[in-house]
mmCIF file of N, CA and C in Angstrom:
data_model
loop_
_atom_site.group_PDB
_atom_site.id
_atom_site.type_symbol
_atom_site.label_atom_id
_atom_site.label_comp_id
_atom_site.label_asym_id
_atom_site.label_seq_id
_atom_site.Cartn_x
_atom_site.Cartn_y
_atom_site.Cartn_z
ATOM 1 N N ILE A 1 -0.086 -2.555 12.590
ATOM 2 C CA ILE A 1 -0.167 -1.702 11.657
ATOM 3 C C ILE A 1 0.112 0.030 12.551
ATOM 4 N N THR A 2 -0.397 -0.130 13.488
ATOM 5 C CA THR A 2 0.065 0.393 15.075
ATOM 6 C C THR A 2 2.004 0.960 15.063
ATOM 7 N N THR A 3 2.427 -0.341 15.027
ATOM 8 C CA THR A 3 3.710 -0.158 14.818
ATOM 9 C C THR A 3 4.497 0.742 13.534
ATOM 10 N N LEU A 4 4.009 0.292 12.277
ATOM 11 C CA LEU A 4 4.448 0.773 11.729
ATOM 12 C C LEU A 4 3.783 2.053 11.315
ATOM 13 N N LEU A 5 2.663 3.088 11.923
ATOM 14 C CA LEU A 5 2.713 4.249 11.986
ATOM 15 C C LEU A 5 3.574 4.859 13.340
ATOM 16 N N ASP A 6 3.625 3.894 14.016
ATOM 17 C CA ASP A 6 5.401 5.043 15.243
ATOM 18 C C ASP A 6 6.107 5.271 14.395
ATOM 19 N N VAL A 7 6.487 3.911 13.447
ATOM 20 C CA VAL A 7 7.811 4.298 12.815
ATOM 21 C C VAL A 7 8.460 5.431 11.908
ATOM 22 N N ALA A 8 6.980 4.896 11.528
ATOM 23 C CA ALA A 8 6.696 6.713 10.592
ATOM 24 C C ALA A 8 6.793 7.833 11.810
ATOM 25 N N GLU A 9 5.667 7.983 12.260
ATOM 26 C CA GLU A 9 6.294 9.133 12.937
ATOM 27 C C GLU A 9 7.219 9.286 13.919
ATOM 28 N N ALA A 10 8.020 8.234 13.858
ATOM 29 C CA ALA A 10 9.318 8.889 14.512
ATOM 30 C C ALA A 10 10.571 9.299 13.935
ATOM 31 N N SER A 11 10.382 8.775 12.675
ATOM 32 C CA SER A 11 11.642 9.069 11.403
ATOM 33 C C SER A 11 11.460 10.555 10.376
ATOM 34 N N GLY A 12 9.737 11.040 11.178
ATOM 35 C CA GLY A 12 9.749 12.393 10.570
ATOM 36 C C GLY A 12 8.654 11.978 8.457
ATOM 37 N N SER A 13 7.965 10.472 9.014
ATOM 38 C CA SER A 13 7.470 10.521 6.783
ATOM 39 C C SER A 13 6.230 11.046 6.910
ATOM 40 N N ARG A 14 5.935 11.515 6.242
ATOM 41 C CA ARG A 14 4.543 12.367 5.730
ATOM 42 C C ARG A 14 4.015 11.117 5.300
ATOM 43 N N LYS A 15 4.883 10.181 4.497
ATOM 44 C CA LYS A 15 3.438 9.029 3.882
ATOM 45 C C LYS A 15 4.323 7.621 3.591
ATOM 46 N N ILE A 16 3.152 6.733 4.407
ATOM 47 C CA ILE A 16 3.329 5.117 4.299
ATOM 48 C C ILE A 16 3.222 4.573 2.887
ATOM 49 N N THR A 17 3.363 3.931 1.929
ATOM 50 C CA THR A 17 3.375 3.243 0.729
ATOM 51 C C THR A 17 3.409 1.834 1.139
ATOM 52 N N LEU A 18 2.389 1.165 1.177
ATOM 53 C CA LEU A 18 2.349 -0.821 0.898
ATOM 54 C C LEU A 18 2.448 -1.119 -0.182
ATOM 55 N N GLY A 19 3.223 -2.523 -0.265
ATOM 56 C CA GLY A 19 2.887 -3.202 -1.592
ATOM 57 C C GLY A 19 2.154 -4.381 -1.209
ATOM 58 N N LEU A 20 1.574 -4.537 -2.105
ATOM 59 C CA LEU A 20 0.519 -5.928 -1.514
ATOM 60 C C LEU A 20 1.134 -6.849 -2.703
ATOM 61 N N GLY A 21 1.389 -8.418 -2.204
ATOM 62 C CA GLY A 21 1.578 -9.081 -3.539
ATOM 63 C C GLY A 21 -0.024 -9.768 -3.882
ATOM 64 N N THR A 22 -0.285 -10.475 -4.858
ATOM 65 C CA THR A 22 -1.641 -10.415 -5.431
ATOM 66 C C THR A 22 -2.189 -11.448 -4.516
ATOM 67 N N GLU A 23 -1.358 -12.322 -3.682
ATOM 68 C CA GLU A 23 -2.494 -12.860 -2.110
ATOM 69 C C GLU A 23 -2.762 -12.340 -1.049
ATOM 70 N N HIS A 24 -1.834 -10.924 -0.703
ATOM 71 C CA HIS A 24 -3.252 -10.886 -0.168
ATOM 72 C C HIS A 24 -3.698 -9.508 -0.093
ATOM 73 N N ALA A 25 -3.293 -9.049 -1.661
ATOM 74 C CA ALA A 25 -4.587 -8.160 -2.056
ATOM 75 C C ALA A 25 -5.768 -8.373 -2.951
ATOM 76 N N GLY A 26 -5.725 -10.252 -2.915
ATOM 77 C CA GLY A 26 -7.194 -10.279 -2.962
ATOM 78 C C GLY A 26 -7.913 -10.795 -1.248
ATOM 79 N N CYS A 27 -7.478 -11.059 -0.502
ATOM 80 C CA CYS A 27 -7.791 -11.066 0.662
ATOM 81 C C CYS A 27 -8.857 -9.695 1.327
ATOM 82 N N ALA A 28 -10.347 -10.209 0.960
ATOM 83 C CA ALA A 28 -11.480 -8.933 1.392
ATOM 84 C C ALA A 28 -10.905 -8.348 2.965
ATOM 85 N N ASP A 29 -11.133 -9.025 3.712
ATOM 86 C CA ASP A 29 -11.199 -8.500 5.143
ATOM 87 C C ASP A 29 -9.819 -7.520 5.031
ATOM 88 N N LEU A 30 -8.089 -7.441 5.355
ATOM 89 C CA LEU A 30 -7.189 -7.292 5.037
ATOM 90 C C LEU A 30 -7.712 -5.923 3.405
ATOM 91 N N MET A 31 -8.029 -5.914 3.052
ATOM 92 C CA MET A 31 -8.371 -4.821 2.088
ATOM 93 C C MET A 31 -9.013 -4.287 2.891
ATOM 94 N N CYS A 32 -10.251 -4.322 3.217
ATOM 95 C CA CYS A 32 -11.365 -3.666 4.117
ATOM 96 C C CYS A 32 -10.902 -2.660 5.299
ATOM 97 N N SER A 33 -10.582 -3.948 5.446
ATOM 98 C CA SER A 33 -9.323 -3.210 7.400
ATOM 99 C C SER A 33 -8.475 -1.759 7.136
ATOM 100 N N LEU A 34 -7.796 -2.409 5.851
ATOM 101 C CA LEU A 34 -6.731 -0.853 5.170
ATOM 102 C C LEU A 34 -7.399 -0.092 4.583
ATOM 103 N N LEU A 35 -8.533 -0.234 3.776
ATOM 104 C CA LEU A 35 -9.036 0.839 3.297
ATOM 105 C C LEU A 35 -10.179 1.508 4.227
ATOM 106 N N TYR A 36 -10.790 1.206 5.499
ATOM 107 C CA TYR A 36 -11.166 1.800 6.632
ATOM 108 C C TYR A 36 -10.456 2.851 7.422
ATOM 109 N N LEU A 37 -9.175 1.922 7.375
ATOM 110 C CA LEU A 37 -8.120 2.947 8.166
ATOM 111 C C LEU A 37 -7.666 4.575 7.707
ATOM 112 N N GLY A 38 -7.980 4.628 6.463
ATOM 113 C CA GLY A 38 -7.529 5.222 5.645
ATOM 114 C C GLY A 38 -6.505 5.365 4.425
ATOM 115 N N PHE A 39 -6.159 3.623 3.826
ATOM 116 C CA PHE A 39 -5.128 3.659 3.454
ATOM 117 C C PHE A 39 -5.835 4.053 1.366
ATOM 118 N N GLN A 40 -5.359 4.348 0.870
ATOM 119 C CA GLN A 40 -5.459 4.524 -0.582
ATOM 120 C C GLN A 40 -5.365 4.021 -1.281
ATOM 121 N N VAL A 41 -5.746 4.182 -2.343
ATOM 122 C CA VAL A 41 -5.307 2.751 -3.422
ATOM 123 C C VAL A 41 -4.204 3.544 -4.244
ATOM 124 N N ALA A 42 -3.063 3.322 -4.350
ATOM 125 C CA ALA A 42 -2.092 4.457 -5.253
ATOM 126 C C ALA A 42 -1.933 3.918 -6.490
ATOM 127 N N PRO A 43 -1.545 5.402 -7.253
ATOM 128 C CA PRO A 43 -1.747 5.170 -9.059
ATOM 129 C C PRO A 43 -0.434 4.165 -9.451
ATOM 130 N N SER A 44 -0.569 3.393 -10.071
ATOM 131 C CA SER A 44 0.455 2.077 -10.801
ATOM 132 C C SER A 44 1.522 3.084 -11.234
ATOM 133 N N ARG A 45 2.473 2.412 -10.454
ATOM 134 C CA ARG A 45 4.118 3.048 -10.698
ATOM 135 C C ARG A 45 4.783 1.979 -10.556
ATOM 136 N N LYS A 46 5.878 2.773 -11.003
ATOM 137 C CA LYS A 46 7.487 1.463 -10.919
ATOM 138 C C LYS A 46 7.509 1.795 -9.124
ATOM 139 N N CYS A 47 8.117 0.311 -9.101
ATOM 140 C CA CYS A 47 8.125 0.454 -7.340
ATOM 141 C C CYS A 47 9.169 -0.775 -7.215
ATOM 142 N N PRO A 48 10.129 -0.465 -6.016
ATOM 143 C CA PRO A 48 11.142 -1.233 -6.156
ATOM 144 C C PRO A 48 11.332 -2.973 -5.677
ATOM 145 N N LEU A 49 9.195 -2.943 -4.920
ATOM 146 C CA LEU A 49 8.917 -3.924 -4.335
ATOM 147 C C LEU A 49 8.948 -5.138 -5.402
ATOM 148 N N ALA A 50 9.286 -6.452 -5.281
ATOM 149 C CA ALA A 50 9.010 -7.511 -5.850
ATOM 150 C C ALA A 50 7.798 -8.423 -5.879
ATOM 151 N N ASN A 51 7.542 -8.410 -6.807
ATOM 152 C CA ASN A 51 5.657 -8.998 -6.874
ATOM 153 C C ASN A 51 4.702 -8.108 -6.366
ATOM 154 N N THR A 52 4.558 -6.904 -6.367
ATOM 155 C CA THR A 52 3.700 -6.267 -6.331
ATOM 156 C C THR A 52 2.520 -5.928 -6.710
ATOM 157 N N ALA A 53 1.403 -6.378 -6.781
ATOM 158 C CA ALA A 53 0.617 -6.113 -7.139
ATOM 159 C C ALA A 53 -0.858 -4.961 -6.917
ATOM 160 N N LEU A 54 -0.508 -3.988 -5.938
ATOM 161 C CA LEU A 54 -1.205 -3.237 -5.484
ATOM 162 C C LEU A 54 -0.438 -2.604 -4.659
ATOM 163 N N LEU A 55 -0.388 -1.232 -4.645
ATOM 164 C CA LEU A 55 0.234 -0.163 -3.932
ATOM 165 C C LEU A 55 -0.679 0.541 -3.224
ATOM 166 N N LEU A 56 -1.113 0.641 -1.849
ATOM 167 C CA LEU A 56 -1.911 1.617 -0.942
ATOM 168 C C LEU A 56 -0.600 2.463 -0.219
ATOM 169 N N ASP A 57 -1.003 3.988 -0.370
ATOM 170 C CA ASP A 57 -0.701 4.488 0.436
ATOM 171 C C ASP A 57 -1.761 5.215 1.958
ATOM 172 N N PHE A 58 -0.836 5.715 2.483
ATOM 173 C CA PHE A 58 -1.192 6.221 3.443
ATOM 174 C C PHE A 58 -0.852 7.797 3.806
ATOM 175 N N ASP A 59 -1.594 8.779 3.739
ATOM 176 C CA ASP A 59 -0.635 10.299 3.963
ATOM 177 C C ASP A 59 -1.415 10.500 5.823
ATOM 178 N N LEU A 60 0.188 10.648 6.369
ATOM 179 C CA LEU A 60 0.240 10.725 7.666
ATOM 180 C C LEU A 60 -0.803 12.296 8.601
ATOM 181 N N GLY A 61 -0.734 13.049 7.316
ATOM 182 C CA GLY A 61 -1.349 14.214 7.637
ATOM 183 C C GLY A 61 -0.327 15.201 8.253
ATOM 184 N N LEU A 62 0.804 15.192 9.098
ATOM 185 C CA LEU A 62 1.559 16.040 9.498
ATOM 186 C C LEU A 62 1.353 17.175 8.989
ATOM 187 N N PRO A 63 1.629 18.102 9.631
ATOM 188 C CA PRO A 63 1.851 19.877 8.742
ATOM 189 C C PRO A 63 3.060 19.934 8.090
ATOM 190 N N ASP A 64 3.361 21.015 7.699
ATOM 191 C CA ASP A 64 4.856 21.532 7.130
ATOM 192 C C ASP A 64 5.388 22.051 8.030
ATOM 193 N N GLY A 65 7.113 22.068 8.517
ATOM 194 C CA GLY A 65 7.656 21.940 9.926
ATOM 195 C C GLY A 65 6.873 21.577 11.094
ATOM 196 N N TYR A 66 6.874 19.907 11.029
ATOM 197 C CA TYR A 66 6.675 19.002 11.646
ATOM 198 C C TYR A 66 8.036 18.621 12.524
ATOM 199 N N PRO A 67 7.985 18.565 14.003
ATOM 200 C CA PRO A 67 9.859 18.585 14.580
ATOM 201 C C PRO A 67 10.097 17.319 13.519
ATOM 202 N N ASN A 68 11.368 17.583 13.547
ATOM 203 C CA ASN A 68 11.957 15.995 13.074
ATOM 204 C C ASN A 68 11.718 15.343 11.395
ATOM 205 N N LEU A 69 10.930 16.627 10.630
ATOM 206 C CA LEU A 69 10.727 16.144 9.571
ATOM 207 C C LEU A 69 11.716 16.092 8.188
ATOM 208 N N GLN A 70 11.947 14.869 7.937
ATOM 209 C CA GLN A 70 12.956 15.360 6.587
ATOM 210 C C GLN A 70 12.097 15.125 5.534
ATOM 211 N N SER A 71 13.073 14.436 4.544
ATOM 212 C CA SER A 71 12.508 14.278 3.098
ATOM 213 C C SER A 71 11.464 12.994 3.063
ATOM 214 N N ASP A 72 11.216 13.344 1.878
ATOM 215 C CA ASP A 72 9.364 12.348 1.726
ATOM 216 C C ASP A 72 10.361 11.053 1.488
ATOM 217 N N TYR A 73 11.113 11.095 1.353
ATOM 218 C CA TYR A 73 11.755 9.705 1.175
ATOM 219 C C TYR A 73 11.052 9.206 -0.432
ATOM 220 N N THR A 74 10.641 9.388 -1.007
ATOM 221 C CA THR A 74 10.317 9.365 -2.281
ATOM 222 C C THR A 74 10.942 7.917 -2.797
ATOM 223 N N CYS A 75 10.715 7.520 -3.218
ATOM 224 C CA CYS A 75 11.266 5.891 -4.004
ATOM 225 C C CYS A 75 11.361 5.878 -5.048
ATOM 226 N N THR A 76 12.879 6.235 -5.999
ATOM 227 C CA THR A 76 12.751 6.255 -7.455
ATOM 228 C C THR A 76 12.997 4.787 -8.249
ATOM 229 N N ALA A 77 13.532 4.030 -7.191
ATOM 230 C CA ALA A 77 13.600 2.778 -7.872
ATOM 231 C C ALA A 77 12.832 1.804 -8.761
ATOM 232 N N THR A 78 13.005 1.393 -9.910
ATOM 233 C CA THR A 78 12.131 0.633 -11.010
ATOM 234 C C THR A 78 12.386 -0.466 -10.487
ATOM 235 N N SER A 79 11.145 -1.400 -11.230
ATOM 236 C CA SER A 79 11.277 -3.192 -11.561
ATOM 237 C C SER A 79 9.883 -3.124 -11.998
ATOM 238 N N GLU A 80 9.457 -4.759 -12.301
ATOM 239 C CA GLU A 80 8.606 -5.116 -12.942
ATOM 240 C C GLU A 80 7.058 -5.376 -11.776
ATOM 241 N N CYS A 81 6.512 -4.086 -11.533
ATOM 242 C CA CYS A 81 5.049 -4.113 -10.487
ATOM 243 C C CYS A 81 4.131 -3.547 -11.728
ATOM 244 N N SER A 82 3.478 -4.331 -11.380
ATOM 245 C CA SER A 82 1.566 -4.019 -12.050
ATOM 246 C C SER A 82 1.127 -4.251 -11.178
ATOM 247 N N THR A 83 -0.251 -3.658 -11.326
ATOM 248 C CA THR A 83 -1.234 -3.745 -11.137
ATOM 249 C C THR A 83 -2.843 -4.288 -11.672
ATOM 250 N N SER A 84 -1.852 -4.817 -12.715
ATOM 251 C CA SER A 84 -2.892 -4.905 -14.076
ATOM 252 C C SER A 84 -3.872 -6.359 -14.026
ATOM 253 N N ALA A 85 -5.265 -6.833 -13.776
ATOM 254 C CA ALA A 85 -6.221 -6.967 -13.679
ATOM 255 C C ALA A 85 -5.455 -9.175 -14.458
ATOM 256 N N GLU A 86 -4.154 -9.019 -15.089
ATOM 257 C CA GLU A 86 -3.555 -9.804 -15.092
ATOM 258 C C GLU A 86 -3.038 -10.746 -14.175
ATOM 259 N N GLU A 87 -2.616 -9.905 -13.355
ATOM 260 C CA GLU A 87 -1.854 -10.970 -11.739
ATOM 261 C C GLU A 87 -3.079 -11.438 -11.493
ATOM 262 N N ALA A 88 -4.399 -11.137 -11.297
ATOM 263 C CA ALA A 88 -5.019 -11.377 -10.572
ATOM 264 C C ALA A 88 -6.285 -12.395 -11.776
ATOM 265 N N ASP A 89 -5.408 -12.698 -11.906
ATOM 266 C CA ASP A 89 -6.499 -14.203 -12.693
ATOM 267 C C ASP A 89 -6.431 -15.615 -11.975
ATOM 268 N N SER A 90 -5.585 -15.425 -11.188
ATOM 269 C CA SER A 90 -5.038 -16.947 -10.433
ATOM 270 C C SER A 90 -5.827 -16.849 -9.392
ATOM 271 N N LEU A 91 -6.882 -15.990 -8.974
ATOM 272 C CA LEU A 91 -7.386 -15.782 -7.644
ATOM 273 C C LEU A 91 -8.832 -15.911 -8.039
ATOM 274 N N ASP A 92 -9.143 -16.809 -6.979
ATOM 275 C CA ASP A 92 -10.922 -17.121 -7.414
ATOM 276 C C ASP A 92 -11.649 -16.348 -6.413
ATOM 277 N N PHE A 93 -12.193 -15.251 -7.990
ATOM 278 C CA PHE A 93 -13.393 -14.092 -6.501
ATOM 279 C C PHE A 93 -14.670 -14.716 -6.557
ATOM 280 N N THR A 94 -15.269 -15.916 -6.527
ATOM 281 C CA THR A 94 -16.640 -15.889 -7.309
ATOM 282 C C THR A 94 -17.148 -16.615 -5.374
ATOM 283 N N ASP A 95 -18.755 -15.962 -6.105
ATOM 284 C CA ASP A 95 -19.434 -16.001 -5.149
ATOM 285 C C ASP A 95 -20.054 -17.265 -4.176
ATOM 286 N N PRO A 96 -19.580 -17.740 -3.570
ATOM 287 C CA PRO A 96 -20.279 -19.126 -3.006
ATOM 288 C C PRO A 96 -21.156 -19.444 -3.009
ATOM 289 N N ASP A 97 -22.928 -18.138 -2.331
ATOM 290 C CA ASP A 97 -23.873 -18.265 -2.420
ATOM 291 C C ASP A 97 -24.531 -18.812 -3.784
ATOM 292 N N THR A 98 -23.604 -18.563 -4.862
ATOM 293 C CA THR A 98 -24.317 -18.370 -5.881
ATOM 294 C C THR A 98 -23.639 -19.529 -6.917
ATOM 295 N N GLU A 99 -22.884 -20.426 -6.214
ATOM 296 C CA GLU A 99 -22.423 -21.812 -7.147
ATOM 297 C C GLU A 99 -23.526 -22.950 -6.605
#
């Protein structure tokens, strides 16, 4: 994550968007860590990343006029991405203490 933040800062990005597949989106430890770091669940939208079940955004909080600040690198490509619960049907979210 620190390398990702360093690259984003060096390129003048204002925001990082991560696309997670169902396997990673279902990993509670990973999700809790990313949310703790400040990532937020992004609204469902078309994304060029294949098999994306969940999008997470991280606002770098760089002020306007920050040196080397370029465009917002907004992605406008489309693909078949969804954050619907249908994709999570294959994940087992049962509590082992209740079985």
